[in-house]
XYZ file of C-alpha atoms in Angstrom:
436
model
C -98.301 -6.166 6.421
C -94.649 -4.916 6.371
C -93.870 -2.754 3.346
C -90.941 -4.386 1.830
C -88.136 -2.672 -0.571
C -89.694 -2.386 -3.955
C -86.258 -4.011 -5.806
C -84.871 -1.811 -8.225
C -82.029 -4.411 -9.830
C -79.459 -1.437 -11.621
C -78.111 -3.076 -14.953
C -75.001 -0.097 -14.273
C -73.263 -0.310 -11.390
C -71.377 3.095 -12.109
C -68.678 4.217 -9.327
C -68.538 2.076 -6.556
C -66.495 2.921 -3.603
C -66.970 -1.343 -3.208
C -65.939 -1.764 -6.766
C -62.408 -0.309 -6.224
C -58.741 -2.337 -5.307
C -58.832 -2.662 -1.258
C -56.509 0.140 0.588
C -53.073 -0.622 0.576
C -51.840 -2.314 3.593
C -49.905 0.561 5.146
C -53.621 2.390 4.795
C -55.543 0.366 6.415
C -56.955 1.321 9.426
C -55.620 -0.763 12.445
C -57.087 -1.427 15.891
C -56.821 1.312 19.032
C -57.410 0.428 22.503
C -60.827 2.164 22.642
C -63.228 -0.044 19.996
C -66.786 0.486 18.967
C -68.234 -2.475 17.167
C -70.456 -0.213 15.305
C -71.253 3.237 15.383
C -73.421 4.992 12.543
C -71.747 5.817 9.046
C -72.210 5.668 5.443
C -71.311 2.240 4.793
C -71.840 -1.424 6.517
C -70.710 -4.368 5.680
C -73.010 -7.495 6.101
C -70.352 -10.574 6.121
C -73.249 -13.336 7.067
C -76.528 -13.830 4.706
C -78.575 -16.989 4.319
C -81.264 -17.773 1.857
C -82.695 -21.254 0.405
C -86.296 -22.812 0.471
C -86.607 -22.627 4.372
C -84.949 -19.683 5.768
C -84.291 -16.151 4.648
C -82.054 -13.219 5.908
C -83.368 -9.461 5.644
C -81.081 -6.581 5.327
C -81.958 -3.369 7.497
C -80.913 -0.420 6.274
C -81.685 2.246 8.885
C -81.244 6.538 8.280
C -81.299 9.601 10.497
C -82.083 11.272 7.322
C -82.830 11.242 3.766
C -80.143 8.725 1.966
C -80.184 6.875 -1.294
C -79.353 3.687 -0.424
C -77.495 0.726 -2.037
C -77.475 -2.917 -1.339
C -74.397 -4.914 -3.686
C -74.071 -8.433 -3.545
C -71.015 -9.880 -4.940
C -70.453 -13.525 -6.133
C -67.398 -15.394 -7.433
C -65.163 -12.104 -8.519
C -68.497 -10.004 -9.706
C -70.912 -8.154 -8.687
C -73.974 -10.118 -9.203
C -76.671 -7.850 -8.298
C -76.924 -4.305 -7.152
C -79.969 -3.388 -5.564
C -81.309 0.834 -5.103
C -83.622 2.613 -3.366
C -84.405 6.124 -1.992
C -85.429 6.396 1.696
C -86.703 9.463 3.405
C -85.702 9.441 7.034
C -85.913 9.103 9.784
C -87.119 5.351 8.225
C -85.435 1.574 8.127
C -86.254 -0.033 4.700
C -85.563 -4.222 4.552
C -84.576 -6.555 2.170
C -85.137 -10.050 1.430
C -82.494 -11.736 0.409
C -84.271 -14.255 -1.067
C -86.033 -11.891 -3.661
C -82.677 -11.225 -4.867
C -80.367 -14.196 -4.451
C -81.950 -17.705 -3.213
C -78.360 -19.342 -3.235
C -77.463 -20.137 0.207
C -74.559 -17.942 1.427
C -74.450 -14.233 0.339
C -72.574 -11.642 2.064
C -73.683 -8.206 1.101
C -72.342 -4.347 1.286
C -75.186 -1.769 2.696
C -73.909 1.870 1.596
C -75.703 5.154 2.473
C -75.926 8.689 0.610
C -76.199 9.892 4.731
C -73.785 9.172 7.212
C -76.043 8.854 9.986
C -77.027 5.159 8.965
C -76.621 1.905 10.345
C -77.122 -1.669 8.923
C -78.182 -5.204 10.489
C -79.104 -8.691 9.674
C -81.953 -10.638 10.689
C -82.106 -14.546 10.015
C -85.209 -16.435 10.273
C -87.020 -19.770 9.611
C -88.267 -22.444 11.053
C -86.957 -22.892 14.916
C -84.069 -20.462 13.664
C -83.852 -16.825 14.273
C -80.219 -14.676 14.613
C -80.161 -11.002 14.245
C -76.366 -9.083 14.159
C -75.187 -5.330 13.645
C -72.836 -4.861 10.315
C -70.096 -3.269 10.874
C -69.176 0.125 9.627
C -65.453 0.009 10.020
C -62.576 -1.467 7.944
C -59.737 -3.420 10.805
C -56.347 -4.827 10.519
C -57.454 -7.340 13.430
C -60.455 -8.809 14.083
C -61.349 -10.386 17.438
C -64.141 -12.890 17.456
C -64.291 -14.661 21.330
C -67.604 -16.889 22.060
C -67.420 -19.619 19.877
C -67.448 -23.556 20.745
C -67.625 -27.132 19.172
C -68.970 -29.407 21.536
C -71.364 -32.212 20.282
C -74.323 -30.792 18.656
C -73.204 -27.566 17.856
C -71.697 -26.571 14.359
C -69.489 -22.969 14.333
C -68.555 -21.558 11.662
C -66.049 -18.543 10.545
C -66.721 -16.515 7.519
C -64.433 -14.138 5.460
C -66.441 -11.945 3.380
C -64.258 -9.925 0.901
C -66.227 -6.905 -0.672
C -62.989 -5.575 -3.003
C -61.872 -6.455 -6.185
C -58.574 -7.394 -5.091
C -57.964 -10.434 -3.338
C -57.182 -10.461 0.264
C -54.900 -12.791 2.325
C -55.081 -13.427 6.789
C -53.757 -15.096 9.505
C -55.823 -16.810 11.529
C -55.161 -17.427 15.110
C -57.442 -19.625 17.324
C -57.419 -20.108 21.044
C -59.171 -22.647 23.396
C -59.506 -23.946 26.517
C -56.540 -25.942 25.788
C -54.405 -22.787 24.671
C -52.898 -21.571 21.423
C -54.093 -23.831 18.392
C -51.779 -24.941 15.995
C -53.855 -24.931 12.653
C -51.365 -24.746 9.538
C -53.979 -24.187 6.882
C -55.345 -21.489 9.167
C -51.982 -19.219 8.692
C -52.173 -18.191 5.566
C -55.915 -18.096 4.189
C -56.939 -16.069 0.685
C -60.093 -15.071 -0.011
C -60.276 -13.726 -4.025
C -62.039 -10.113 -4.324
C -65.963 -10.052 -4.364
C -65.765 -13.286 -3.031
C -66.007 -14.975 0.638
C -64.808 -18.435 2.292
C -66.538 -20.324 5.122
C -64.261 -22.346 7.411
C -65.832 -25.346 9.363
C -63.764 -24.439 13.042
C -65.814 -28.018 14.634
C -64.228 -29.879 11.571
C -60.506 -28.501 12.936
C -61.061 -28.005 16.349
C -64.328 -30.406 17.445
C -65.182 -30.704 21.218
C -64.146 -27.498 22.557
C -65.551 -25.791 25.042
C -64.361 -22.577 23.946
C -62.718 -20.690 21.340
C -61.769 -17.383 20.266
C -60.352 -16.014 16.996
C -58.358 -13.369 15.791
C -58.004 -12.434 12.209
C -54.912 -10.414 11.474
C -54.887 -8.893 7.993
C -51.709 -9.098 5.828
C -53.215 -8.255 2.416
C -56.391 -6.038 1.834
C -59.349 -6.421 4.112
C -62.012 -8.899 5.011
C -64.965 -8.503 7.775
C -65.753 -11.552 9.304
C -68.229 -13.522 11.369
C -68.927 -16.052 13.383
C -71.580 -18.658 13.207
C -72.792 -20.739 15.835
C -75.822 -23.103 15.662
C -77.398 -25.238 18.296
C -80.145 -27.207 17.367
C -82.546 -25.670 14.777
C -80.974 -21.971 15.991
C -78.427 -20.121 15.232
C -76.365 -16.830 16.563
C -74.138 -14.932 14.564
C -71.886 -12.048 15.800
C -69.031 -10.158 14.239
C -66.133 -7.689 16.568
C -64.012 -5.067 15.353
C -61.624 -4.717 18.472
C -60.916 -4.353 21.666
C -61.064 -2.013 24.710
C -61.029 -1.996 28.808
C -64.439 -1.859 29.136
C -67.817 -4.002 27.055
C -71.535 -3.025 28.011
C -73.984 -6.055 27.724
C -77.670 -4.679 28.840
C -79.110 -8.238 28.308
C -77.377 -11.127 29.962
C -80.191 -13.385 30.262
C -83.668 -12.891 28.377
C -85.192 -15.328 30.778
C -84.286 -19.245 30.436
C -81.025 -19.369 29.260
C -77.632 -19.869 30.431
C -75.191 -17.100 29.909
C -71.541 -16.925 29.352
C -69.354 -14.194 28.813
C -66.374 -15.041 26.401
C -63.205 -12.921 27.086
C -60.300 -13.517 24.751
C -56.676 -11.432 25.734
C -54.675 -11.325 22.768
C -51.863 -8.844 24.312
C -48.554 -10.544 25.709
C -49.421 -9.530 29.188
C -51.859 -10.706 32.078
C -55.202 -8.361 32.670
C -57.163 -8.593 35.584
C -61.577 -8.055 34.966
C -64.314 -7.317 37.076
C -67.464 -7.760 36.061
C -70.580 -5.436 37.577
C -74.254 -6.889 37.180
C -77.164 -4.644 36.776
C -80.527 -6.172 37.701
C -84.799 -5.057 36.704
C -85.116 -4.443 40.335
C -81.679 -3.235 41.644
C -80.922 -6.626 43.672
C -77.596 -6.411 45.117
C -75.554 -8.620 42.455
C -72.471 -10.668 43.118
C -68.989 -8.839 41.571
C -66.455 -11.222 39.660
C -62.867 -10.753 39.136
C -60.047 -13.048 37.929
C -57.090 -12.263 35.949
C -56.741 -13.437 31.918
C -52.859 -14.885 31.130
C -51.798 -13.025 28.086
C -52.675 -14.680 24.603
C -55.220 -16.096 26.561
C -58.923 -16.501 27.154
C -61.383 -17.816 29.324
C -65.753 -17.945 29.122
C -67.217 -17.346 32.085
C -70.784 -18.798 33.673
C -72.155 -15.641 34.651
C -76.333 -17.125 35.443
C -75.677 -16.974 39.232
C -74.868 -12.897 39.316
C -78.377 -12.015 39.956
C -82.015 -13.548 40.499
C -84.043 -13.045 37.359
C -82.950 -10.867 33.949
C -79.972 -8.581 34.322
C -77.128 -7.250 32.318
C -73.139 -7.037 32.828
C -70.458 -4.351 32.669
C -67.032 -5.869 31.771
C -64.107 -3.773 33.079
C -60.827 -4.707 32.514
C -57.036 -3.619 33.365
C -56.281 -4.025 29.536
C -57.342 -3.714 26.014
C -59.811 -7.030 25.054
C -62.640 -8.470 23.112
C -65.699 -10.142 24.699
C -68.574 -11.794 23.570
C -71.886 -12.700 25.179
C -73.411 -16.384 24.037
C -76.755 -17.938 25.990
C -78.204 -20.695 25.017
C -80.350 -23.784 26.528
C -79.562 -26.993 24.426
C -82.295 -25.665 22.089
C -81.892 -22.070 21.720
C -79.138 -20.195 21.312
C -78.112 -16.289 21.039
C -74.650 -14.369 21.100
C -73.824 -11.189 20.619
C -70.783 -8.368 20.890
C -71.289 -5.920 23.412
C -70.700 -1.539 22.863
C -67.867 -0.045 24.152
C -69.741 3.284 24.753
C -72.857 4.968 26.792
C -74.529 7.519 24.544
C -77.929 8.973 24.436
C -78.958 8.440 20.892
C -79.374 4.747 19.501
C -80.381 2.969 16.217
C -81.706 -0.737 16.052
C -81.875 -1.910 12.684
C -84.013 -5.138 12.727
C -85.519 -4.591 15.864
C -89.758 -5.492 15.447
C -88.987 -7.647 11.769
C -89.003 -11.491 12.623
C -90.578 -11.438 16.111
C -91.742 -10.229 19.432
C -88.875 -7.871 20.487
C -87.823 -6.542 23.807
C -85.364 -3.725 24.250
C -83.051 -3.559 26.680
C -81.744 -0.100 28.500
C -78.787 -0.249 30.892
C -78.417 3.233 32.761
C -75.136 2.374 35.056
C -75.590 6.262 36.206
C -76.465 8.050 38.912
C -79.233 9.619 37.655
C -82.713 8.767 36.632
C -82.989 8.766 32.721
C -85.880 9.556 30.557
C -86.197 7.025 26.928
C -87.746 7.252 24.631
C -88.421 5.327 21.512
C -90.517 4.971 17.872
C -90.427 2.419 15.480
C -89.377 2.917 12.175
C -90.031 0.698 8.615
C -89.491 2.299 4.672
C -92.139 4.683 4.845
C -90.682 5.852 8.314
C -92.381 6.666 11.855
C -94.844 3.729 12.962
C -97.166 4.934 15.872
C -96.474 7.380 18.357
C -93.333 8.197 20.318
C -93.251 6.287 23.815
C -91.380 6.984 26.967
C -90.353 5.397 29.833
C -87.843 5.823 32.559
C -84.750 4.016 33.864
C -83.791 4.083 37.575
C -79.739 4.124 38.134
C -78.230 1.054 38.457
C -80.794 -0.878 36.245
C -81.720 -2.295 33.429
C -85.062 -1.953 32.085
C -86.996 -4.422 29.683
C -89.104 -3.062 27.607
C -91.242 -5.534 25.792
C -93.078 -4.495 22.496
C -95.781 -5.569 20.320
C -95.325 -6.547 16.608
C -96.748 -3.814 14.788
C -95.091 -4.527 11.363
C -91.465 -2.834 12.197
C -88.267 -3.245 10.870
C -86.195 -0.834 13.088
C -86.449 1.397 16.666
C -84.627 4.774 17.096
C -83.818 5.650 21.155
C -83.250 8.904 23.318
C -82.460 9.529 26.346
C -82.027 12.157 28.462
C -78.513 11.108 30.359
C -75.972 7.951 28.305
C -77.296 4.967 28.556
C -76.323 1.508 27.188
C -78.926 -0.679 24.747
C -79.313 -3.491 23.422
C -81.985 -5.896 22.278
C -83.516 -9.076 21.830
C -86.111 -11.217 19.342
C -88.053 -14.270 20.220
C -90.469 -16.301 17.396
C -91.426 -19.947 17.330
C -89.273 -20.953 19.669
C -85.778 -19.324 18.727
C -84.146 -16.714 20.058
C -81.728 -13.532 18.884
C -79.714 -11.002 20.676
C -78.379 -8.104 18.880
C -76.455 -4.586 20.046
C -77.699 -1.591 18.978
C -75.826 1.529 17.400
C -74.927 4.717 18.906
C -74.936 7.336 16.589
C -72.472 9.524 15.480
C -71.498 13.357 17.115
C -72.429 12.111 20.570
């Protein structure tokens, strides 16, 4: 059985960097061309958590090294609980949210003595399962592509506000149809320690696609999106953008994929997008240019025969998003801007049979290696495989009570992963961690 976090609720919440007013505006940190969704650091925050009598959400916390961790949950202007535990690393220690708060929504802040940390979400319940990397940064603009409100489908945007202060956005959506006038969308406040969920199929129903940007004008919010398709349900979060998005899985086998692109720069930017197969199949290129303010979602389930991923390249700064689903299941998930040869995976081996994914788009042959990880830290033994240039390897694993994976290699690699139980499906991207 997994070894859960032995909850520690602090009565004191002494000095919390989460506690504090939000930076001033001219402080906040604003987007560059080059993004990383998430990269390791002493902080995450978790904007999407679900609890009631049928589903629950764990928080990973995941460390390099010995950290103290602490999980704060805010609610209506306080802090509600605080949650603390020690962790000696290398180890990934989860918590229920439902043995803490069994209230439906609740958005959380993961915060590490060690910077070498990462945090992640994994949903699951009945027919459901969603897993999603929290991000570690703090952005002026948020880009969220993927998202869609056809029938059947419910999406969802959440504003999760972690400060005491209250925070105010814009929110700008784009479809298929083009820029959407929304007036309640231009100015929306979110009080500190609290969050607000905005129904996007209530305002916009029977799109095919649509992308998001939130543009901060007062404090800071991290958001997410929220997609569900039947009984499942993906959930993804972006911090930026950048001329070129790694996605090692493209299709776990049975879905349909589509790669969401959204341009939010004035000008035109051509893509091309590279597939890299299991077995090194030649794979069809695509190109097309994206009008500026723009953005388009692309079938991409005739590149290859089988499982494959994608490299997006593009002449310009953007955001992308990768969403498969089959009427039944769905997944989505951000891609990582960067190749590196150290990963974390918080979540990976907690809900379900997980598989993960290695791209090496090098010329070399790469060695990987892997261990799993849960609170009292290495599970098993260290395994290895290797990774031809020009693929992508699958690496399927069996449940042996996880809640994280740590991954080497021996050239930069790309990784990401994916979790399948009773019937649902998640994609997630992992970490690269910092100094690389």
């Amino acid at each position: 059985m997994k070894r859960m976090l032995s909850l520690l609720l602090v009565a004191a919440l002494g000095v919390l960097a989460w506690a504090l007013p939000a930076p001033e505006a001219e402080e906040s940190p604003t987007i560059v061309p080059r993004a990383v969704v998430a990269v390791t650091s002493n902080h995450s925050t978790c904007p999407w958590a679900f609890s009631d009598g049928a589903i629950d959400t764990f928080f990973v916390a995941q460390t390099d090294e010995d950290a103290d961790l602490r999980f704060t949950f805010p609610v209506g202007g306080k802090v509600r609980k605080t949650v603390e535990e020690p962790q000696i690393g290398p180890a990934a220690t989860a918590l229920s949210l439902a043995a803490v708060l069994n209230q439906g929504v609740s958005p959380a802040v993961v915060e590490f003595s060690s910077g070498s940390s990462a945090a992640g979400i994994v949903e699951t319940g009945e027919g459901v399962l969603a897993a999603d990397v929290c991000p570690s940064a703090l952005s002026k603009i948020w880009h969220l592509p993927g998202g869609s409100t056809l029938e059947g489908q419910t999406l969802r945007l959440v504003l999760f506000n972690p400060y005491s202060d209250d925070a105010r956005a814009s929110v700008a959506v784009t479809s298929e149809a083009g820029f959407e006038p929304i007036p309640e969308l231009e100015s929306v406040t979110v009080a500190g320690r609290s969050w607000k969920v905005i129904d996007l199929g209530k305002l916009l129903p029977l799109r095919e696609s649509i992308s998001v940007a939130v543009d901060m004008k007062q404090g800071v919010v991290t958001p997410a999106m929220v997609l569900s398709e039947g009984d499942d349900q993906a959930v993804w979060t972006n911090e930026g953008q950048a001329d070129q998005w790694d996605f090692p899985v493209a299709d776990a086998g049975g879905l349909t994929p589509r790669l969401s692109i959204s341009n939010d720069g004035a000008t035109p930017v051509d893509y091309e997008i590279d597939g890299y197969s299991t077995t090194g199949a030649e794979i069809a290129l695509l190109t097309g240019t994206i009008d500026g303010r723009s953005q388009v979602q692309l079938d991409v389930s005739g590149l290859a025969e089988g499982v494959f991923g994608l490299r997006l390249r593009t002449s310009g700064p953007v955001a992308a998003t990768l969403i498969a689903d089959d009427g039944v299941r769905v997944a989505a998930t951000a891609g990582v801007t960067v190749s590196a040869t150290r990963w974390m995976l918080p979540g990976f081996g907690l809900a379900g049979v997980s598989t993960l994914w290695v791209m090496n788009a090098g010329a070399e042959t790469t060695t990987v290696t892997y261990r799993f990880l849960d609170a009292g830290g290495a599970l098993g033994e260290v395994e290895k495989v290797a990774v031809l240039p020009g693929r992508v390897l699958a690496v399927p694993t069996v449940p042996i009570g996880a809640s994280a994976l740590v991954v080497e290699s021996s050239y930069p690699i790309s990784v990401a992963w994916t979790m399948e139980r009773d019937g649902a499906i998640a994609y997630a991207s992992a970490v690269p961690m910092a100094g690389q």
